[in-house]
PDB file of C-alpha atoms in Angstrom:
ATOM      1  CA  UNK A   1       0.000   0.000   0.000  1.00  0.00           C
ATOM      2  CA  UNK A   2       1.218   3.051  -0.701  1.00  0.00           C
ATOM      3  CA  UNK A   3       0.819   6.648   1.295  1.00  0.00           C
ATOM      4  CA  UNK A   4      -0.965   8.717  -1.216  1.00  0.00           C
ATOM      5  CA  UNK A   5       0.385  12.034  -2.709  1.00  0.00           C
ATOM      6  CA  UNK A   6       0.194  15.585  -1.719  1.00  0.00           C
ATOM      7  CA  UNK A   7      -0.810  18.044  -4.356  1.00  0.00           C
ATOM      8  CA  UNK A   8      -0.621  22.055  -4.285  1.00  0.00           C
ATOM      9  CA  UNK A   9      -3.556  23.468  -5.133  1.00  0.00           C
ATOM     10  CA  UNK A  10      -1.582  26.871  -6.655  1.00  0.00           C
ATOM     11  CA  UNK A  11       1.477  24.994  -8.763  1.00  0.00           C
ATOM     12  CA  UNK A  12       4.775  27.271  -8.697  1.00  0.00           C
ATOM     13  CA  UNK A  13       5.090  29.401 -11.271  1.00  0.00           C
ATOM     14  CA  UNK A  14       8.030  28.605 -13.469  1.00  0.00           C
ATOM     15  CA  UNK A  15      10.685  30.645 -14.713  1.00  0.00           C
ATOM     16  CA  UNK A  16      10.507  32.949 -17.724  1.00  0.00           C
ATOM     17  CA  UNK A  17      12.656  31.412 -20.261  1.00  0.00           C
ATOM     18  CA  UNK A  18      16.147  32.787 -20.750  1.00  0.00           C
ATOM     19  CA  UNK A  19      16.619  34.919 -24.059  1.00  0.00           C
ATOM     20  CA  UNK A  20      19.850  34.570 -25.548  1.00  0.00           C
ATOM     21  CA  UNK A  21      19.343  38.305 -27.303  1.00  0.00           C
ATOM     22  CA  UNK A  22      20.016  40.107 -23.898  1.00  0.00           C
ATOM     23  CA  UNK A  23      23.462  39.770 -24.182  1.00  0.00           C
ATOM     24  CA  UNK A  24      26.362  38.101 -21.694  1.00  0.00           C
ATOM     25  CA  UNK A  25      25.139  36.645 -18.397  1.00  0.00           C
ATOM     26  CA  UNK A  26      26.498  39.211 -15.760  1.00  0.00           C
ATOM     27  CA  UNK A  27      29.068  38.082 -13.399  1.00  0.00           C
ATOM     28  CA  UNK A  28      27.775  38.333 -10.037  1.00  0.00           C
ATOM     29  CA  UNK A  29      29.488  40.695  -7.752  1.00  0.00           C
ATOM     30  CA  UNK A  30      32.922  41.013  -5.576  1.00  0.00           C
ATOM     31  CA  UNK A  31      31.448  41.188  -1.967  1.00  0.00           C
ATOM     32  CA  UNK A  32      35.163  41.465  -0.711  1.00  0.00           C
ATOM     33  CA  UNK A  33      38.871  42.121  -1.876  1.00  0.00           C
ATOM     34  CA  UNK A  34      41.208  39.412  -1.929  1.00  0.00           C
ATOM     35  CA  UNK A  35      44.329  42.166  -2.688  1.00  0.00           C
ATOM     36  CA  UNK A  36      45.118  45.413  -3.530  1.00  0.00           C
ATOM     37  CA  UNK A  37      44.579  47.318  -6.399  1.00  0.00           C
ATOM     38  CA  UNK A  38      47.833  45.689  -7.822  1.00  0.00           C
ATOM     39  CA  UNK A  39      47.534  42.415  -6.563  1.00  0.00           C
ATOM     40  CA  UNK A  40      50.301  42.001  -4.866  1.00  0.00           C
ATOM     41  CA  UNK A  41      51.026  41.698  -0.991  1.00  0.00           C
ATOM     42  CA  UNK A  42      53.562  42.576   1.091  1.00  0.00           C
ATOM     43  CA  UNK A  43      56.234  39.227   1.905  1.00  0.00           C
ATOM     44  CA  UNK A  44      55.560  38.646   5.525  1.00  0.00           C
ATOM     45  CA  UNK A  45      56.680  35.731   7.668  1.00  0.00           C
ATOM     46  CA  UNK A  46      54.969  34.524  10.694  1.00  0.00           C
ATOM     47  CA  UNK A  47      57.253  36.034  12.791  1.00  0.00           C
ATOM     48  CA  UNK A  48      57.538  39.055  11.254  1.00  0.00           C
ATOM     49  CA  UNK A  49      57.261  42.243  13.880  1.00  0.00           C
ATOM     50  CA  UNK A  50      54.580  44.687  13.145  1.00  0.00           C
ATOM     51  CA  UNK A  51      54.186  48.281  14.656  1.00  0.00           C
ATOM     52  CA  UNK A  52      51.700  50.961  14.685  1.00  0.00           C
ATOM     53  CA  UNK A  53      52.896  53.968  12.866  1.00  0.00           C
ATOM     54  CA  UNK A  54      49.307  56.218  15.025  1.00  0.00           C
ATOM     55  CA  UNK A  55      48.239  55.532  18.487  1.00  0.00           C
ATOM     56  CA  UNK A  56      44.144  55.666  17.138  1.00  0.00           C
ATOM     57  CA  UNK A  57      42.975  53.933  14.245  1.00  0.00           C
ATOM     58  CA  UNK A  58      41.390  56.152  11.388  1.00  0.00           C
ATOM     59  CA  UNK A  59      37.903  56.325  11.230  1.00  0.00           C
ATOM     60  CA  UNK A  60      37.725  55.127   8.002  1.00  0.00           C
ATOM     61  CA  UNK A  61      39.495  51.854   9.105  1.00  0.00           C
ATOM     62  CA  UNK A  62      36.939  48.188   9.116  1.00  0.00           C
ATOM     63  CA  UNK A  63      36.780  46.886  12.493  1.00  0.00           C
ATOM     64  CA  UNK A  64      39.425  44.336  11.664  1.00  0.00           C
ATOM     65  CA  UNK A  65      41.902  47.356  10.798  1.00  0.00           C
ATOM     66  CA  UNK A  66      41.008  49.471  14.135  1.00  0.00           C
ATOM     67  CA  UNK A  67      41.142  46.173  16.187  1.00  0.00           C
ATOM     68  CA  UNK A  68      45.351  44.957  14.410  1.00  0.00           C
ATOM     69  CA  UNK A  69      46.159  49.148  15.043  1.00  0.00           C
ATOM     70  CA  UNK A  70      45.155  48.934  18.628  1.00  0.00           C
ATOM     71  CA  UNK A  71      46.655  45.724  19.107  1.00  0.00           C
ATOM     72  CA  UNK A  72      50.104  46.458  17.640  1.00  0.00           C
ATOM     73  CA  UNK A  73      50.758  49.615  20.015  1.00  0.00           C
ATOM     74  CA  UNK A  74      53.885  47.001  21.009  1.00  0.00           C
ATOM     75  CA  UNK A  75      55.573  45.077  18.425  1.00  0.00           C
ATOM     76  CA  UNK A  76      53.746  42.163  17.755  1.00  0.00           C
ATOM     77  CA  UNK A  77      54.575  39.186  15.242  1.00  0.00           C
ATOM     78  CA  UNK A  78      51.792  37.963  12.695  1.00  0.00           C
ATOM     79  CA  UNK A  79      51.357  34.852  14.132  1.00  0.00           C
ATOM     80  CA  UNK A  80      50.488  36.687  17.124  1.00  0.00           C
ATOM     81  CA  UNK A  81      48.227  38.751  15.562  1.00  0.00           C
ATOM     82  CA  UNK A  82      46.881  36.242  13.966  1.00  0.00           C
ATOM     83  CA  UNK A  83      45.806  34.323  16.533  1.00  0.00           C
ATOM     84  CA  UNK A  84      44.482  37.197  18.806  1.00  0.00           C
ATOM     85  CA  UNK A  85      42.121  38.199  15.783  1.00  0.00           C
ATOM     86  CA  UNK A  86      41.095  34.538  14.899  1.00  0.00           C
ATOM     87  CA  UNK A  87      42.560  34.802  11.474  1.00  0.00           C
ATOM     88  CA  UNK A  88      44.115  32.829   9.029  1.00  0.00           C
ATOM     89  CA  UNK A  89      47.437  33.833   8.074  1.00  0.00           C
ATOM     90  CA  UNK A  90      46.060  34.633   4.547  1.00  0.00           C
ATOM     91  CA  UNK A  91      43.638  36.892   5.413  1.00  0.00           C
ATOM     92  CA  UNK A  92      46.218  38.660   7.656  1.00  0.00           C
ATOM     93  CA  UNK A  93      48.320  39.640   5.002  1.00  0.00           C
ATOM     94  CA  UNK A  94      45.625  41.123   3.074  1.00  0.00           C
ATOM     95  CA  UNK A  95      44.971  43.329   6.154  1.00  0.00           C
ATOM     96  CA  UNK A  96      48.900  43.929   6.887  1.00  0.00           C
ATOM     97  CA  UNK A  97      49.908  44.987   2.703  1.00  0.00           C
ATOM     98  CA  UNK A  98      46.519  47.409   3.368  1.00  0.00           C
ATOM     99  CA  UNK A  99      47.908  48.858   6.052  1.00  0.00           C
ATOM    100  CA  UNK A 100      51.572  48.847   4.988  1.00  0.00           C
ATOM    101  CA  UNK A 101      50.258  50.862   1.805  1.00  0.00           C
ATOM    102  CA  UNK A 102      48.032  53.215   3.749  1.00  0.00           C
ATOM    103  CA  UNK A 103      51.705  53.774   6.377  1.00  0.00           C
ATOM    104  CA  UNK A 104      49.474  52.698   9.559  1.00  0.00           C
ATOM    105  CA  UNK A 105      52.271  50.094  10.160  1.00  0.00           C
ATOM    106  CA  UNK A 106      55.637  49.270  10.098  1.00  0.00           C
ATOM    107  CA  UNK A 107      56.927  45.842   9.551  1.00  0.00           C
ATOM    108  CA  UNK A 108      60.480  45.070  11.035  1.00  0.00           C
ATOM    109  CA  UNK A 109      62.718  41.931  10.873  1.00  0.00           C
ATOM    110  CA  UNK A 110      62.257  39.724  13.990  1.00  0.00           C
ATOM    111  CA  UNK A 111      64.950  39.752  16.606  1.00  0.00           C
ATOM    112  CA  UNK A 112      67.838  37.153  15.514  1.00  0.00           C
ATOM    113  CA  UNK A 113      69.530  35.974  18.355  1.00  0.00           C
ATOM    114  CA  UNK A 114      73.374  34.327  17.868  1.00  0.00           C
ATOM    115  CA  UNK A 115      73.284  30.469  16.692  1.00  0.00           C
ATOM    116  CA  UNK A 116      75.677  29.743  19.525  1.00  0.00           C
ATOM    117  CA  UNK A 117      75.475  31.090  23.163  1.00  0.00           C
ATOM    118  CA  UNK A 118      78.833  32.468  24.467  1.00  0.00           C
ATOM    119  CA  UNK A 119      81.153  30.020  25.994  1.00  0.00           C
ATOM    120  CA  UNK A 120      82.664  32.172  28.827  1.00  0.00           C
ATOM    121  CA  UNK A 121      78.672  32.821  30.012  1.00  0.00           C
ATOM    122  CA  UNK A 122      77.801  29.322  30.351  1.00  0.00           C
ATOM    123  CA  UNK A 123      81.487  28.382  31.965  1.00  0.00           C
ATOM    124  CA  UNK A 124      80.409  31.906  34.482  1.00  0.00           C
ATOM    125  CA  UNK A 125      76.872  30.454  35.340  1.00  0.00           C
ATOM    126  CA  UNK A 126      78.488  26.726  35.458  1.00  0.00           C
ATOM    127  CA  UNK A 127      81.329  28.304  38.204  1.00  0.00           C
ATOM    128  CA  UNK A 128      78.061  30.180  40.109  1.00  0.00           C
ATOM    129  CA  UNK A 129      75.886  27.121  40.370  1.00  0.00           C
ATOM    130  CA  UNK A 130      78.442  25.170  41.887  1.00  0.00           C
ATOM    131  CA  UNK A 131      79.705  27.717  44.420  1.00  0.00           C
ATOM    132  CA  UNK A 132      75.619  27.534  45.802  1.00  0.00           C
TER     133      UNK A 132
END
């Protein structure tokens, strides 16, 4: 046995059928940027430090902008940054080259420290620790 059918009472209405006179189907449109102008971004590590250039964001600036600005008062690294903001390191570097154009931020090399520690400090905190 089988259950029986629903049927509308008022069918759909179906589409008007395309006309291939009007021209090119439209592209729909950009809701977002992926890069600038150019296209190209600004070559960023994940440990790359990045400083605000103004203590207040401009009020032109999307919340993401105003929120990176306020956080890098101190020198801050990407990957930092990135995970304060909950955001992929993609999308970060969109945000940073935007900024970097507009000069809201400064990027500076990370800190290297030397590949080898100096001997005559670890023979001085050797000589300390046994003296205790």
């Amino acid at each position: 046995m089988t259950p029986p059918q629903r049927q509308r009472r008022d069918p759909a209405p179906e589409p008007p059928p395309s006309q291939e006179g009007e021209g090119k189907p439209r592209n729909p449109e950009r809701m977002y940027v992926v890069a600038g102008p150019d296209g190209e971004r600004a070559e960023l590590d994940l440990v790359t430090l990045i400083v605000a250039r103004a203590e207040d964001p401009p009020p032109s600036a999307s919340p993401e902008q105003a929120a990176l600005l306020r956080l890098c008062a101190a020198p801050l690294s990407v990957a930092e940054l990135s995970a304060y903001l909950n955001l992929p390191f993609s999308a970060m570097g969109v945000l940073l080259t935007e900024l970097l154009t507009a000069e809201l931020v400064q990027a500076r090399a990370p800190v290297v420290r030397q590949s080898r520690t100096d001997r005559s400090l670890l023979e001085a905190v050797m000589n300390g620790l046994q003296r205790l």
